[in-house]
Coordinates of C-alpha atoms in Angstrom, one line a residue:
M11 CA 74.2 110.6 103.7
I12 CA 77.0 108.5 102.2
Y13 CA 77.4 106.8 105.6
L14 CA 73.8 105.7 105.6
Y15 CA 74.1 104.4 102.0
A16 CA 77.3 102.6 102.9
F17 CA 75.7 101.0 105.9
L18 CA 72.6 99.9 104.1
I19 CA 74.4 98.5 101.0
G20 CA 77.2 96.8 103.0
G21 CA 74.5 95.4 105.4
A22 CA 72.4 94.2 102.5
I23 CA 75.4 92.3 101.0
C24 CA 76.3 90.7 104.3
G25 CA 72.6 89.9 105.0
L26 CA 72.3 88.3 101.6
A27 CA 75.4 86.2 102.4
E28 CA 74.0 85.1 105.7
I29 CA 70.6 84.1 104.1
I30 CA 72.4 82.1 101.4
K31 CA 74.8 80.5 103.9
D32 CA 72.0 79.4 106.2
T33 CA 69.6 78.3 103.5
F34 CA 72.0 76.2 101.5
K35 CA 74.4 75.2 104.4
L36 CA 77.5 76.4 102.5
T37 CA 81.0 76.7 104.0
V38 CA 83.0 79.9 104.2
G39 CA 85.0 78.8 101.2
H40 CA 81.9 78.3 99.1
M41 CA 80.6 81.7 100.2
T42 CA 83.9 83.4 99.3
V43 CA 83.9 81.9 95.8
L44 CA 80.2 82.7 95.3
F45 CA 80.6 86.3 96.2
V46 CA 83.8 86.9 94.2
C47 CA 82.0 85.5 91.2
L48 CA 79.0 87.6 92.0
G49 CA 81.3 90.7 92.0
T50 CA 82.7 89.7 88.6
L51 CA 79.2 89.3 87.2
L52 CA 78.1 92.7 88.6
D53 CA 81.0 94.4 86.9
F54 CA 79.6 93.8 83.5
G55 CA 77.4 96.6 82.4
G56 CA 79.0 98.9 84.9
F57 CA 76.6 98.0 87.7
Y58 CA 79.2 97.6 90.4
D59 CA 80.9 100.9 89.5
R60 CA 77.5 102.7 90.0
L61 CA 77.1 100.8 93.3
L62 CA 80.5 102.0 94.4
D63 CA 79.7 105.6 93.5
F64 CA 76.4 105.3 95.4
A65 CA 77.5 103.4 98.5
G66 CA 81.3 104.0 98.8
A67 CA 82.8 101.8 101.4
G68 CA 79.6 99.8 101.8
A69 CA 80.3 98.3 98.4
A70 CA 84.1 98.5 98.5
L71 CA 84.7 96.4 101.6
P72 CA 82.8 93.2 101.0
I73 CA 84.6 90.4 99.1
T74 CA 82.4 91.1 96.0
N75 CA 84.6 94.1 95.4
F76 CA 87.6 91.8 94.9
G77 CA 85.9 90.1 92.0
H78 CA 84.9 93.4 90.6
S79 CA 88.5 94.6 90.9
L80 CA 89.9 91.5 89.1
V81 CA 87.6 91.8 86.1
H82 CA 87.7 95.6 86.0
A83 CA 91.5 95.7 86.0
G84 CA 91.8 92.9 83.5
L85 CA 89.4 94.3 81.0
E86 CA 90.9 97.8 81.3
K87 CA 94.4 96.6 80.6
A88 CA 93.2 94.4 77.8
Q89 CA 91.8 97.4 76.0
E90 CA 95.3 99.0 76.2
V91 CA 97.6 96.2 75.3
G92 CA 95.5 93.3 74.0
Y93 CA 94.6 89.9 75.4
I94 CA 97.7 89.6 77.5
G95 CA 96.4 92.6 79.5
I96 CA 93.7 90.4 80.9
F97 CA 96.3 88.7 83.0
T98 CA 98.8 91.5 83.7
G99 CA 96.0 94.0 84.7
I100 CA 94.7 91.7 87.3
Y101 CA 98.0 91.6 89.1
G102 CA 98.7 95.3 88.8
K103 CA 95.4 96.3 90.6
T104 CA 95.1 93.6 93.2
S105 CA 98.7 92.7 94.1
A106 CA 99.0 95.2 96.9
G107 CA 96.0 93.9 98.7
I108 CA 97.0 90.3 98.3
A109 CA 100.6 91.0 99.5
F110 CA 99.3 92.8 102.6
T111 CA 97.0 90.0 103.3
I112 CA 99.8 87.5 103.2
F113 CA 102.0 89.7 105.3
L114 CA 99.3 90.2 107.9
S115 CA 98.6 86.4 108.0
V116 CA 102.3 85.6 108.7
M117 CA 102.4 88.3 111.4
I118 CA 99.3 86.9 113.1
A119 CA 100.6 83.3 112.8
L120 CA 103.9 84.4 114.5
I121 CA 102.1 86.2 117.4
F122 CA 99.4 83.7 118.2
R123 CA 99.8 80.0 119.0
P124 CA 97.2 77.4 118.0
K125 CA 95.3 75.6 120.7
K126 CA 96.6 72.1 121.5

């Protein structure tokens, strides 16, 4: 059943993105910022954590999860060490994903050539 929930929630997030993009004629950059901010807002009150428990990968794969991870890690670390934890917690939780993305981007840029 978790697969069905993951499909439905992930599809709903992507469908919402398409509707917003087509309605307001936004660029991919605008959509990325919008959904990262949406993920941060959904983290307050524990809503996104409940969504992750319910839908699993359907909520963990879209870009909204990156915003959730940033806020969740920052607030968690801030409770441990104080305000400086807001900044250090963000890097501790998301640095592996960011580093892998940069590495993969470099590898793809070395393999493929741009069109002339």
